[in-house]
One Martini backbone bead per residue (centre of mass of N, CA, C, O) as a GRO file, in nm:
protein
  143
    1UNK     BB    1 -11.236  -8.817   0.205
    2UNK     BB    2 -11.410  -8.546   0.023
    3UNK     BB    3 -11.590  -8.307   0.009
    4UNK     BB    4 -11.823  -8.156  -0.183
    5UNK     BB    5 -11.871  -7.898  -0.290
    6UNK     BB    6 -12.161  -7.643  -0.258
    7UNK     BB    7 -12.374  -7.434  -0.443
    8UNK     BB    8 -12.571  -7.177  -0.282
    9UNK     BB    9 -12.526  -6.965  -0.575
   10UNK     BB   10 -12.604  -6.763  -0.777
   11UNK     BB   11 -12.594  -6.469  -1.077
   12UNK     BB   12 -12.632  -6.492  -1.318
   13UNK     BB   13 -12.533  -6.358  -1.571
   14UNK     BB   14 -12.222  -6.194  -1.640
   15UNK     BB   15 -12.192  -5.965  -1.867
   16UNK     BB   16 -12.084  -6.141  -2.119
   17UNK     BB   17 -12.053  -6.166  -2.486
   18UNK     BB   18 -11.843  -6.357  -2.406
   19UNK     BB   19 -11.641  -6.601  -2.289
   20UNK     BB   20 -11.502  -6.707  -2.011
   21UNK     BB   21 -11.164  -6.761  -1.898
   22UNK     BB   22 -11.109  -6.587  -1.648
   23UNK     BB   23 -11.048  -6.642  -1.284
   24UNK     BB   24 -10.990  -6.440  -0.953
   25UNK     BB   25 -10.978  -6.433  -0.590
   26UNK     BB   26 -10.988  -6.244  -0.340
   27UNK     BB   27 -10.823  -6.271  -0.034
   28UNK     BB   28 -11.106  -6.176   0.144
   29UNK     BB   29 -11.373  -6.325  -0.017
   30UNK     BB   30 -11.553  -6.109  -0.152
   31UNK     BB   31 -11.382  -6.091  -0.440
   32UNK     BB   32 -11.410  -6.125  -0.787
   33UNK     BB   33 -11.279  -6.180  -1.138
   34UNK     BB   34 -11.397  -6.142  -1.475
   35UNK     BB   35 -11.254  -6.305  -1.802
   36UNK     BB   36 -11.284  -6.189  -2.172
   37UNK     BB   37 -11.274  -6.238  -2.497
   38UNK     BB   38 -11.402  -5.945  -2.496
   39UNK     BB   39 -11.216  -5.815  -2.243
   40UNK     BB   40 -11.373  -5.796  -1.979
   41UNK     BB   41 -11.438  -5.682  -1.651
   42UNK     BB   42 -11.560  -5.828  -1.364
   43UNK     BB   43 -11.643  -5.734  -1.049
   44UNK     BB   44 -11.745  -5.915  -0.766
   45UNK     BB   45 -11.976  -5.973  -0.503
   46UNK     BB   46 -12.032  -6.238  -0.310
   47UNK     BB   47 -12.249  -6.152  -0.112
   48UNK     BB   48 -12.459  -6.033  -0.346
   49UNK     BB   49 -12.449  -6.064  -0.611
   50UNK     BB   50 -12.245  -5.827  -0.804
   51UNK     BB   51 -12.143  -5.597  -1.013
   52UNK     BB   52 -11.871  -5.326  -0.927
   53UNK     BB   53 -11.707  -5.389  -1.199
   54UNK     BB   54 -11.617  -5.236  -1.535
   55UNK     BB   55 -11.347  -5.322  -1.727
   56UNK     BB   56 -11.202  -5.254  -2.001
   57UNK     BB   57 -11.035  -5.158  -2.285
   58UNK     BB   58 -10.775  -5.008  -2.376
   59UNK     BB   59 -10.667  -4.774  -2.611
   60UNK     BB   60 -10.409  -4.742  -2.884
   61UNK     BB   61 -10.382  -4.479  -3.063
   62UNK     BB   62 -10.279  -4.698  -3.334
   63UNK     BB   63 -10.565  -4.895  -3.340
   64UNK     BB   64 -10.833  -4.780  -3.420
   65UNK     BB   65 -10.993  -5.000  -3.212
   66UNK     BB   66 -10.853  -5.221  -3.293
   67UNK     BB   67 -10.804  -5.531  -3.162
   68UNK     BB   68 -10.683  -5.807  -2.900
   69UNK     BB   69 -10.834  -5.820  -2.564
   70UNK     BB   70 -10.835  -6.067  -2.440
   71UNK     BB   71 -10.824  -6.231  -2.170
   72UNK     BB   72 -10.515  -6.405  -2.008
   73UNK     BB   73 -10.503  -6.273  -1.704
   74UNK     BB   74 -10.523  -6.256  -1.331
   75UNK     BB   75 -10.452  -6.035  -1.076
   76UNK     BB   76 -10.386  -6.004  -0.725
   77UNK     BB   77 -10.332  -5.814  -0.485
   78UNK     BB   78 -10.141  -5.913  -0.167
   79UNK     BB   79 -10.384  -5.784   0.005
   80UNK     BB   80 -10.714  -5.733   0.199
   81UNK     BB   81 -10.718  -5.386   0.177
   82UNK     BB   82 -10.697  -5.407  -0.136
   83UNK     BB   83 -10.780  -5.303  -0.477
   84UNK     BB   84 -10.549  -5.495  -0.711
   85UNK     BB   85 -10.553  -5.532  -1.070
   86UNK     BB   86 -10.418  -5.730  -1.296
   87UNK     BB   87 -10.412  -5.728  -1.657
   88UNK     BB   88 -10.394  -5.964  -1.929
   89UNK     BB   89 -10.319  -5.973  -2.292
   90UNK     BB   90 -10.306  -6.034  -2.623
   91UNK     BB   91 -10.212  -5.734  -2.685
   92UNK     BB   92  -9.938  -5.716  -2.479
   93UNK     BB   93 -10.119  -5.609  -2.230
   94UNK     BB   94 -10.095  -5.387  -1.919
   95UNK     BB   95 -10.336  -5.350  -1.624
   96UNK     BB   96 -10.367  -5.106  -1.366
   97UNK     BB   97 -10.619  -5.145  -1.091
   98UNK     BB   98 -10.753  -4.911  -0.862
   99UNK     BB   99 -11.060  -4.951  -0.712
  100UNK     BB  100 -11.033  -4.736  -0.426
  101UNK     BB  101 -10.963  -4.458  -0.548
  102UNK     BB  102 -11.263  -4.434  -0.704
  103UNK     BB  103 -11.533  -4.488  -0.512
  104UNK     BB  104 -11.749  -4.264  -0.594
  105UNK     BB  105 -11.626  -4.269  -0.904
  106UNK     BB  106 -11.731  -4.504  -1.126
  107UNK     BB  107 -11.575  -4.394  -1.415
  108UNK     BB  108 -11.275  -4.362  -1.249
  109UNK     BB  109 -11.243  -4.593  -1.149
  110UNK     BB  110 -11.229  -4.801  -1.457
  111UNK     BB  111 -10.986  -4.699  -1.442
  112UNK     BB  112 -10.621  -4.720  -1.519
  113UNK     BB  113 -10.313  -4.640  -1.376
  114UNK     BB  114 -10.186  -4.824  -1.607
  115UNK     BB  115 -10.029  -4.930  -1.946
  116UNK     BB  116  -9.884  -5.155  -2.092
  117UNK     BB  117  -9.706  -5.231  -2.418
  118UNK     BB  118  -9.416  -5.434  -2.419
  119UNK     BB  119  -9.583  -5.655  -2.590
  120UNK     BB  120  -9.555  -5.882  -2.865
  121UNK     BB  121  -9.775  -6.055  -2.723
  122UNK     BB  122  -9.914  -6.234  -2.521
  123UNK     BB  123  -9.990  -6.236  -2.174
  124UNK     BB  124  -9.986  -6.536  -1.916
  125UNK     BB  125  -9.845  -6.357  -1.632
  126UNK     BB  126  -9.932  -6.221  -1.355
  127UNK     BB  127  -9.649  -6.112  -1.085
  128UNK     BB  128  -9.624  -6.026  -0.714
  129UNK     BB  129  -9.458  -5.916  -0.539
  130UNK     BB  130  -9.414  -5.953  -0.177
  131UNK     BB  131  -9.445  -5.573  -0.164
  132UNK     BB  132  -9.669  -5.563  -0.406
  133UNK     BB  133  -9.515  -5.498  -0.646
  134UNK     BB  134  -9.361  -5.507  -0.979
  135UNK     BB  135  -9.060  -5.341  -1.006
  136UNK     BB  136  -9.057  -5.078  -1.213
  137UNK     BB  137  -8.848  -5.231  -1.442
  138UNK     BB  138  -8.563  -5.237  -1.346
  139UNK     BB  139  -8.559  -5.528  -1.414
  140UNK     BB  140  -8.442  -5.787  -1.579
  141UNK     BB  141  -8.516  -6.165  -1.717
  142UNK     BB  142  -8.360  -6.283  -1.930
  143UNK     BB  143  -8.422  -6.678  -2.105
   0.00000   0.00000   0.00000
């Protein structure tokens, strides 16, 4: 029989406008990323309870704006000195975030390093090489 997990402290609201359906911890056990159907992606730092970042969805040229952008994924990168966050997406989009790249500028750490959008569906999963990187589309592996 193991204990129960207890609570130590709470957060208060997430500063998402719909709820939360992602979640992924940063294997630092520093920070983790919540994912909502509103697109937003918030990284938090557990020692301190505040959001670190906040990442929108990025529009693509010929959406004038509107599109289905809820989080369906969230991976970080397999390493706990780097802060890389890949996010997956309703709108069949995939954004790759290097947190540290732009760390005294909140407004440039914001931006996604590359955004695909080579998918006709929702993204269900993304999953890091274990090189740490994501195979640079070399290969495909279909059926």
């Amino acid at each position: 029989l193991t204990t129960p997990a207890k609570v130590t402290s709470t957060f208060g609201k997430s500063g998402h406008k719909l709820p939360v359906t992602k979640m992924a911890f940063h294997e630092s056990g520093i920070f983790f990323a919540t994912g909502s159907v509103d697109g937003l992606v918030k990284v938090w730092d557990v020692r301190h309870g505040y959001a670190t970042h906040a990442l929108y969805p990025t529009v693509s040229s010929g959406s004038g704006g509107r599109g289905r952008y809820a989080v369906t994924c969230l991976s970080w990168r397999s390493n706990a000195t780097c802060l890389i966050l890949a996010i997956g997406r309703e709108d069949g989009s995939v954004s790759i975030h290097d947190l540290l790249l732009h760390a005294g500028d909140t407004k440039k750490a914001s931006l996604p390093l590359a955004v695909m959008r080579d998918h006709v569906s929702a993204v269900t999963c993304v999953a890091w090489s274990e090189g740490g990187g994501t195979g640079g589309g070399r290969r495909r592996k279909h059926g």
